[in-house]
Backbone as a chain_set.jsonl record, in Angstrom:
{"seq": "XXXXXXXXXXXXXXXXXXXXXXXXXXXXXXXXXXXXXXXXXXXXXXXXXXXXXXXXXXXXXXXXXXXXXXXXXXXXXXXXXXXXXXXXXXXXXXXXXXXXXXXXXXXXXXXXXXX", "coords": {"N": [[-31.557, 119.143, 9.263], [-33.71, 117.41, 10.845], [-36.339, 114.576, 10.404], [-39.074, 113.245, 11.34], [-41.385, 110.983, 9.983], [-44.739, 109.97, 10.029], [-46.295, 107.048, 8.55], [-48.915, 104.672, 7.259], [-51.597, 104.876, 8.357], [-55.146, 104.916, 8.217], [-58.547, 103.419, 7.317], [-60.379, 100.923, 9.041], [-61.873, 98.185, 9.832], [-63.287, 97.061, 12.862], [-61.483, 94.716, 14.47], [-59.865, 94.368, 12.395], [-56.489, 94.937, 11.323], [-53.519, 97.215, 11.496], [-50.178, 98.523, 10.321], [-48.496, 100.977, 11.545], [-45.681, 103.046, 10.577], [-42.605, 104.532, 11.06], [-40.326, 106.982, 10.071], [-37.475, 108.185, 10.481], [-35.221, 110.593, 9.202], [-32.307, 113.038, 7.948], [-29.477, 114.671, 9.231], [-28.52, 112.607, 11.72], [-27.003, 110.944, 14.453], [-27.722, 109.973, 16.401], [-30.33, 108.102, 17.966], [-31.794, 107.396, 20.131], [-34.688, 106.604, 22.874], [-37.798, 105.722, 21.13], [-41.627, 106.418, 20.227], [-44.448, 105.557, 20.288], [-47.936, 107.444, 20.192], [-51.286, 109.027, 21.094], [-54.017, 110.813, 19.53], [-57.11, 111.605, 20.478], [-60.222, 112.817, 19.275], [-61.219, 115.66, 21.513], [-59.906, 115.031, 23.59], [-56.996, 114.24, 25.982], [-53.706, 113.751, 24.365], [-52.445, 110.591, 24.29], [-49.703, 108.009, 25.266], [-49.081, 105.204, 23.769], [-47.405, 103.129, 23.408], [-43.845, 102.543, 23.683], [-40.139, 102.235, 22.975], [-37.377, 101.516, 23.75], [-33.338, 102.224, 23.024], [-32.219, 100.314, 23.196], [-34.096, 97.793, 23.007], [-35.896, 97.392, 24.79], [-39.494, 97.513, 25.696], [-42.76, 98.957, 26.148], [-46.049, 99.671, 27.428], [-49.197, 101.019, 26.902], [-52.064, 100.349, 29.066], [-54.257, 99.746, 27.847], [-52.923, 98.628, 24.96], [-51.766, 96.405, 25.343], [-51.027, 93.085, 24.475], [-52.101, 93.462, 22.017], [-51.101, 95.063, 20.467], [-47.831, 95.939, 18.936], [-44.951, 97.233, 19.349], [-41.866, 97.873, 17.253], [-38.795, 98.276, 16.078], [-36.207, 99.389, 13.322], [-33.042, 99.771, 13.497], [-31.198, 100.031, 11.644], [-32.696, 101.543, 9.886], [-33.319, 103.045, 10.637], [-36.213, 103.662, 11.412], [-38.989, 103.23, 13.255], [-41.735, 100.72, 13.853], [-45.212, 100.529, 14.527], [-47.449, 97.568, 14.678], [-50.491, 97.216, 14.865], [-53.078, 94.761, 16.087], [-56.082, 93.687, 16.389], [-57.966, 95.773, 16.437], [-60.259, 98.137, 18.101], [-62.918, 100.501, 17.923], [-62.694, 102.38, 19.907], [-59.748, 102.694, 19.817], [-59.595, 104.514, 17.675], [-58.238, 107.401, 16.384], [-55.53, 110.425, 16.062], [-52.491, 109.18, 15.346], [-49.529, 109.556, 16.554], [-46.11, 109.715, 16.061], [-42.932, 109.637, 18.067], [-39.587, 111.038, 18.711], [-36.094, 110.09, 20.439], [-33.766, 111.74, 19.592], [-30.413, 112.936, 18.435], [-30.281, 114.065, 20.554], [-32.418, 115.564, 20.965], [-35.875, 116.113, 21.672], [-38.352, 114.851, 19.137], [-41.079, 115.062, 17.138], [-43.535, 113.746, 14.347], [-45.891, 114.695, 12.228], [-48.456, 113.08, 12.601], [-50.842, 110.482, 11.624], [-53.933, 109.415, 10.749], [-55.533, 107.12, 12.066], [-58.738, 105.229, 12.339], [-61.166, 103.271, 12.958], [-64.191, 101.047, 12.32], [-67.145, 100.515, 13.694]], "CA": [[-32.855, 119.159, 9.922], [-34.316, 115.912, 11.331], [-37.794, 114.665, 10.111], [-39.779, 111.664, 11.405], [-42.844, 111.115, 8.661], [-45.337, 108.656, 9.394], [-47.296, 106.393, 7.022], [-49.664, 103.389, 7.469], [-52.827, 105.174, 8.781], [-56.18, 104.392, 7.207], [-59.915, 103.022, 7.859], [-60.252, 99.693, 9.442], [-63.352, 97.709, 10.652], [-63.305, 96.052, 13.888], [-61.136, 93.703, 14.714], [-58.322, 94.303, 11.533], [-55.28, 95.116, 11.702], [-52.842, 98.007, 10.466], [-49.081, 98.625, 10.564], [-47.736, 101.641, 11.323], [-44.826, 103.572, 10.113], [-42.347, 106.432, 11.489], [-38.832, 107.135, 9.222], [-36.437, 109.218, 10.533], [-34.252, 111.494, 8.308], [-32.23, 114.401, 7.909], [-28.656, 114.265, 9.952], [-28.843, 112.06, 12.664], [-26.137, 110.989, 15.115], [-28.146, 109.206, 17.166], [-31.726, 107.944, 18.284], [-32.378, 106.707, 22.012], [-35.939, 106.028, 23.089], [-39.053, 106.26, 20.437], [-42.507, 105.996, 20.736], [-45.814, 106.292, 19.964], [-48.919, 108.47, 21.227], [-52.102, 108.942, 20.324], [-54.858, 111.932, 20.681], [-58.67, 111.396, 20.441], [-61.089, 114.3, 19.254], [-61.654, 116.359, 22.648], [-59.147, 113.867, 24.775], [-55.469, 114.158, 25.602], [-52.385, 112.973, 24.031], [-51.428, 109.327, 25.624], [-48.762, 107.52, 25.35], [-49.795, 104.107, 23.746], [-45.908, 102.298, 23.374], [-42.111, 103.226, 23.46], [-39.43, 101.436, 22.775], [-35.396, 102.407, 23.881], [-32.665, 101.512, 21.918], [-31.985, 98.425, 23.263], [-35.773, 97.395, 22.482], [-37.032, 97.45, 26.061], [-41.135, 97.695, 25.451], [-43.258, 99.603, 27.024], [-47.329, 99.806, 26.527], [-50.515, 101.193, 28.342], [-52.467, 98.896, 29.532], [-55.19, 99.23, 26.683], [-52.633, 98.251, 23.899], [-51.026, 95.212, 25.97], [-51.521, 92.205, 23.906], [-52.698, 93.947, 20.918], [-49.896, 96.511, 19.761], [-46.181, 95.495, 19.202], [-44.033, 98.482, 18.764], [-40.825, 97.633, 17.408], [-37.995, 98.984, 15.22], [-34.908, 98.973, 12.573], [-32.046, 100.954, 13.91], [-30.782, 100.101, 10.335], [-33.746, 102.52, 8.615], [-33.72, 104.761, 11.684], [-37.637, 103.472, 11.274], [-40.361, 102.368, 14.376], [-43.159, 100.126, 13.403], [-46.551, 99.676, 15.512], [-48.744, 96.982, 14.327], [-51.854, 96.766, 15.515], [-54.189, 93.748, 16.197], [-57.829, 93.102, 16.799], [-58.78, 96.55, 16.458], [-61.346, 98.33, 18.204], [-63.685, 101.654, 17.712], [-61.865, 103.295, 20.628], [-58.826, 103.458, 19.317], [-59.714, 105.718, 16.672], [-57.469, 109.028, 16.942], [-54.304, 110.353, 14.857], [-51.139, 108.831, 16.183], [-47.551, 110.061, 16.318], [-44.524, 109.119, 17.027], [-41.93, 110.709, 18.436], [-38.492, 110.147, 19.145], [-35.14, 111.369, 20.851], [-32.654, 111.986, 18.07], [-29.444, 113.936, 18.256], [-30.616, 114.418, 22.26], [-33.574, 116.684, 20.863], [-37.244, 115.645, 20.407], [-39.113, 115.404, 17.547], [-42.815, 114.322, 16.596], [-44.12, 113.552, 13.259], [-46.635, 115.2, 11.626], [-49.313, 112.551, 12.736], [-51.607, 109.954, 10.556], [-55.605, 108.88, 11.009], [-56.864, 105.665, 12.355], [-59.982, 105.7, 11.795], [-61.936, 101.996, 13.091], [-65.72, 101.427, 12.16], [-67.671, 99.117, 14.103]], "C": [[-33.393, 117.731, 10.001], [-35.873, 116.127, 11.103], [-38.169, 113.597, 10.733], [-41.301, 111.707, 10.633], [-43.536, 109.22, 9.202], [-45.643, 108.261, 8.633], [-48.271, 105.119, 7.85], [-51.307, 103.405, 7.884], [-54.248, 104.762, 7.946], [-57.074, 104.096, 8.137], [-59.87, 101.69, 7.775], [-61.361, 99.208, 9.528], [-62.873, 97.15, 11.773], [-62.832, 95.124, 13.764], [-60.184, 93.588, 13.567], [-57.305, 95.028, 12.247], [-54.622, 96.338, 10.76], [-51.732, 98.163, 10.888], [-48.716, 99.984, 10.505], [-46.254, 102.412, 11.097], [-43.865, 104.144, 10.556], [-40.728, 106.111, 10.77], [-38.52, 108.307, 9.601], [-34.986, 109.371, 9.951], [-33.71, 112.461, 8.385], [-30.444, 113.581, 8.845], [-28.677, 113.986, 11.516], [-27.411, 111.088, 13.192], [-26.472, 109.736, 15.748], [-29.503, 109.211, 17.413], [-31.871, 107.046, 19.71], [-33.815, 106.236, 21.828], [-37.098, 106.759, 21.78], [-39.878, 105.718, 20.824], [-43.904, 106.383, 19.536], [-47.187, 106.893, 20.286], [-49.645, 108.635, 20.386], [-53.325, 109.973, 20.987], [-56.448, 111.362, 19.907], [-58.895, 112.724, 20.024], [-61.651, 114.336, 20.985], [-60.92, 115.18, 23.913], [-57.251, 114.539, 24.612], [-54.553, 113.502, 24.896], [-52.018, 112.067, 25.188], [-50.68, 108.549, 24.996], [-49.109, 105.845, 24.498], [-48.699, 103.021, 23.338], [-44.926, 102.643, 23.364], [-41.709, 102.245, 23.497], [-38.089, 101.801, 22.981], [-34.679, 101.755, 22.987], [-31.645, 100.316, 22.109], [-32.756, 97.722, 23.245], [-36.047, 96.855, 23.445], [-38.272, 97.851, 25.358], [-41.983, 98.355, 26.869], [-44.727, 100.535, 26.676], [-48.591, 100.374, 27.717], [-51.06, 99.878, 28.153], [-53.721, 98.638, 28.327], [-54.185, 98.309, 25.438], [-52.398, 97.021, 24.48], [-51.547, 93.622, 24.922], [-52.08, 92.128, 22.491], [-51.733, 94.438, 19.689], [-48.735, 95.784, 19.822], [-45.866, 96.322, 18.643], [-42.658, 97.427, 18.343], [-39.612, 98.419, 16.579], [-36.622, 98.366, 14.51], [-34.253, 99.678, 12.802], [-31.781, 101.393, 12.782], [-31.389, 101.134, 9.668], [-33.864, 103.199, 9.304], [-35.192, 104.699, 11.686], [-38.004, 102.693, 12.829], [-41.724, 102.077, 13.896], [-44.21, 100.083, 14.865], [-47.199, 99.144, 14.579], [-49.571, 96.413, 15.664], [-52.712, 96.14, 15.292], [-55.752, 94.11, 16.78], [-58.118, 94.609, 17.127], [-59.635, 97.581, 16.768], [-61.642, 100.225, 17.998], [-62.699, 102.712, 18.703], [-60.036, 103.541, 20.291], [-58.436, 104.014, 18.353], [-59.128, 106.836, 17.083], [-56.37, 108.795, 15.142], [-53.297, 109.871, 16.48], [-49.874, 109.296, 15.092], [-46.573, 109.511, 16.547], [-43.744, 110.334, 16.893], [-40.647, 110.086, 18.927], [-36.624, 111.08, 19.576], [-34.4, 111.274, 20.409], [-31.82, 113.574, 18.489], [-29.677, 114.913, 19.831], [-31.753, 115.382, 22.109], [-34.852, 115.555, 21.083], [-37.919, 116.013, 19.886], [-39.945, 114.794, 17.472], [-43.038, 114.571, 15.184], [-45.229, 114.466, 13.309], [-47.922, 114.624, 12.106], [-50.187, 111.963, 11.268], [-52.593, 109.217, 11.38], [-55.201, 107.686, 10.867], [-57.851, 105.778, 12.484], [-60.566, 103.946, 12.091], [-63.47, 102.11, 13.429], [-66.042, 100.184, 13.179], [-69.042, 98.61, 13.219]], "O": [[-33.406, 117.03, 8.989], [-36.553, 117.121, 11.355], [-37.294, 112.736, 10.627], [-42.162, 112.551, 10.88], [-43.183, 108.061, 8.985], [-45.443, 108.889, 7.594], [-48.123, 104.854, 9.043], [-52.087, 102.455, 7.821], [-54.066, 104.199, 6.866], [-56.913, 104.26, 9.346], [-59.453, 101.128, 6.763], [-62.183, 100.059, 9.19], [-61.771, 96.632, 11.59], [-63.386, 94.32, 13.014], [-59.515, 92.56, 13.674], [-57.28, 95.541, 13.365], [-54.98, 96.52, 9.596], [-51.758, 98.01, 12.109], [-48.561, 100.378, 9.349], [-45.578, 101.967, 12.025], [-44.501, 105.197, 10.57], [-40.111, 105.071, 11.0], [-39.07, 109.345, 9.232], [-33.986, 108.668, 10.097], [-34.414, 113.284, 8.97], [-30.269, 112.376, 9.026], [-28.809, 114.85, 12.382], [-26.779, 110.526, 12.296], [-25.808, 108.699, 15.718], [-30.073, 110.267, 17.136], [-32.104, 105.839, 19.773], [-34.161, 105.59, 20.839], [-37.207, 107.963, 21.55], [-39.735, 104.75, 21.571], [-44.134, 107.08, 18.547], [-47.421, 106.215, 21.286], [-49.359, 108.559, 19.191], [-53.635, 110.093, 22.172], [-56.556, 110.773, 18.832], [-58.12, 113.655, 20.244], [-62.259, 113.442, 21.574], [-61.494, 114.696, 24.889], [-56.594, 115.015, 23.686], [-54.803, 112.296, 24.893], [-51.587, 112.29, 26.319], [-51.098, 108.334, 23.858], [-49.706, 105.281, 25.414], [-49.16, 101.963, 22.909], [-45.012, 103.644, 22.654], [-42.344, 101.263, 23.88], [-37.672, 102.582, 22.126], [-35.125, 100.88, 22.245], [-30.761, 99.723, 21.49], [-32.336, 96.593, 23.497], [-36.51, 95.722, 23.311], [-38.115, 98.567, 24.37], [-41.83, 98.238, 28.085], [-44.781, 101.581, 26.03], [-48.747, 100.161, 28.919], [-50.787, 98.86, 27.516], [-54.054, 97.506, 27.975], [-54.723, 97.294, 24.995], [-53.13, 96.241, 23.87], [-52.755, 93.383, 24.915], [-52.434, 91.106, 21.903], [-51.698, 94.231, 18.476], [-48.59, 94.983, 20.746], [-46.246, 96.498, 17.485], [-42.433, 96.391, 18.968], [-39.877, 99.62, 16.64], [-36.05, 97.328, 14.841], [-34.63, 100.755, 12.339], [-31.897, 102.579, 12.474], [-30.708, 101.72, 8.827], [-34.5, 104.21, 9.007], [-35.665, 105.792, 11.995], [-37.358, 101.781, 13.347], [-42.614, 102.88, 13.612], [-43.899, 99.661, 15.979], [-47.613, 99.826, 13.641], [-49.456, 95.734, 16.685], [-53.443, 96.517, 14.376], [-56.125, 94.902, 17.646], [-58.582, 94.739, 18.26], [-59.975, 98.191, 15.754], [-60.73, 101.05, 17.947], [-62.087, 103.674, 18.239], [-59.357, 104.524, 20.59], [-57.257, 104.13, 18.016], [-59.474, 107.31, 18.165], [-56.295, 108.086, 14.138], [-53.313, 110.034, 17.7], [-49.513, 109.363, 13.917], [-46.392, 108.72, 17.473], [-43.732, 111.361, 16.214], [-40.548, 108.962, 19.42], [-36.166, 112.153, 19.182], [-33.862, 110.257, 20.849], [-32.244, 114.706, 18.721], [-29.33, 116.068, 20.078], [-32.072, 116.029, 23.107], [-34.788, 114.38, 20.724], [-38.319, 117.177, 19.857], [-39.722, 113.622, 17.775], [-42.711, 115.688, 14.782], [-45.519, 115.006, 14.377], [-48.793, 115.493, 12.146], [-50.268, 112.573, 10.202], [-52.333, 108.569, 12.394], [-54.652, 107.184, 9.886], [-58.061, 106.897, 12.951], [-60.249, 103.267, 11.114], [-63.996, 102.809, 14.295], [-65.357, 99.18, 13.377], [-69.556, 97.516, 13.45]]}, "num_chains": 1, "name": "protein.A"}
């Protein structure tokens, strides 16, 4: 059974920074494109970076300049850190990723930024 578990979530202020997490486990073959997505209270799930596994990038236009997705094939892990912050991008974020030609989403972990 394949898991991806985030970590890194937490309460920020304006304008810090936090790194997130995603480890995928369990028997795994292979991993193609991951990503990460993010839902608001009373908003959709969007898309807010991916990354393939030849580390093409790929960001909305809010993160651009802010966010760097990247990853360790080695740990089967995808990092986002995130810069400068702000109130609106408070939500839980996921990642998700296409492993063993399936996909799979994490569990999700709170960001949480005060102004």
């Amino acid at each position: 059974q394949v898991q991806l578990v985030e970590s890194g979530g937490g309460l920020v202020q304006a304008g810090g920074s936090l790194r997130l997490s995603c480890a995928a486990s369990g028997s795994i073959f292979s991993i193609n494109a991951m990503g990460w997505y993010r839902q608001a209270p009373g908003k959709q799930r969007e898309l807010v970076a991916s990354i393939t596994s030849g580390g093409s990038t790929n960001y909305v236009d809010s993160a651009k300049g802010r966010f760097t997705i990247s990853r360790d094939n080695a740990k089967n892990t995808v990092y986002l850190q995130m810069n400068s912050l702000k109130p609106e991008d408070t939500a839980v974020y996921y990642c998700n990723g296409q492993i063993n030609w399936l996909l799979y989403w994490g569990q999700g972990t709170q960001v949480s930024v005060s102004s």
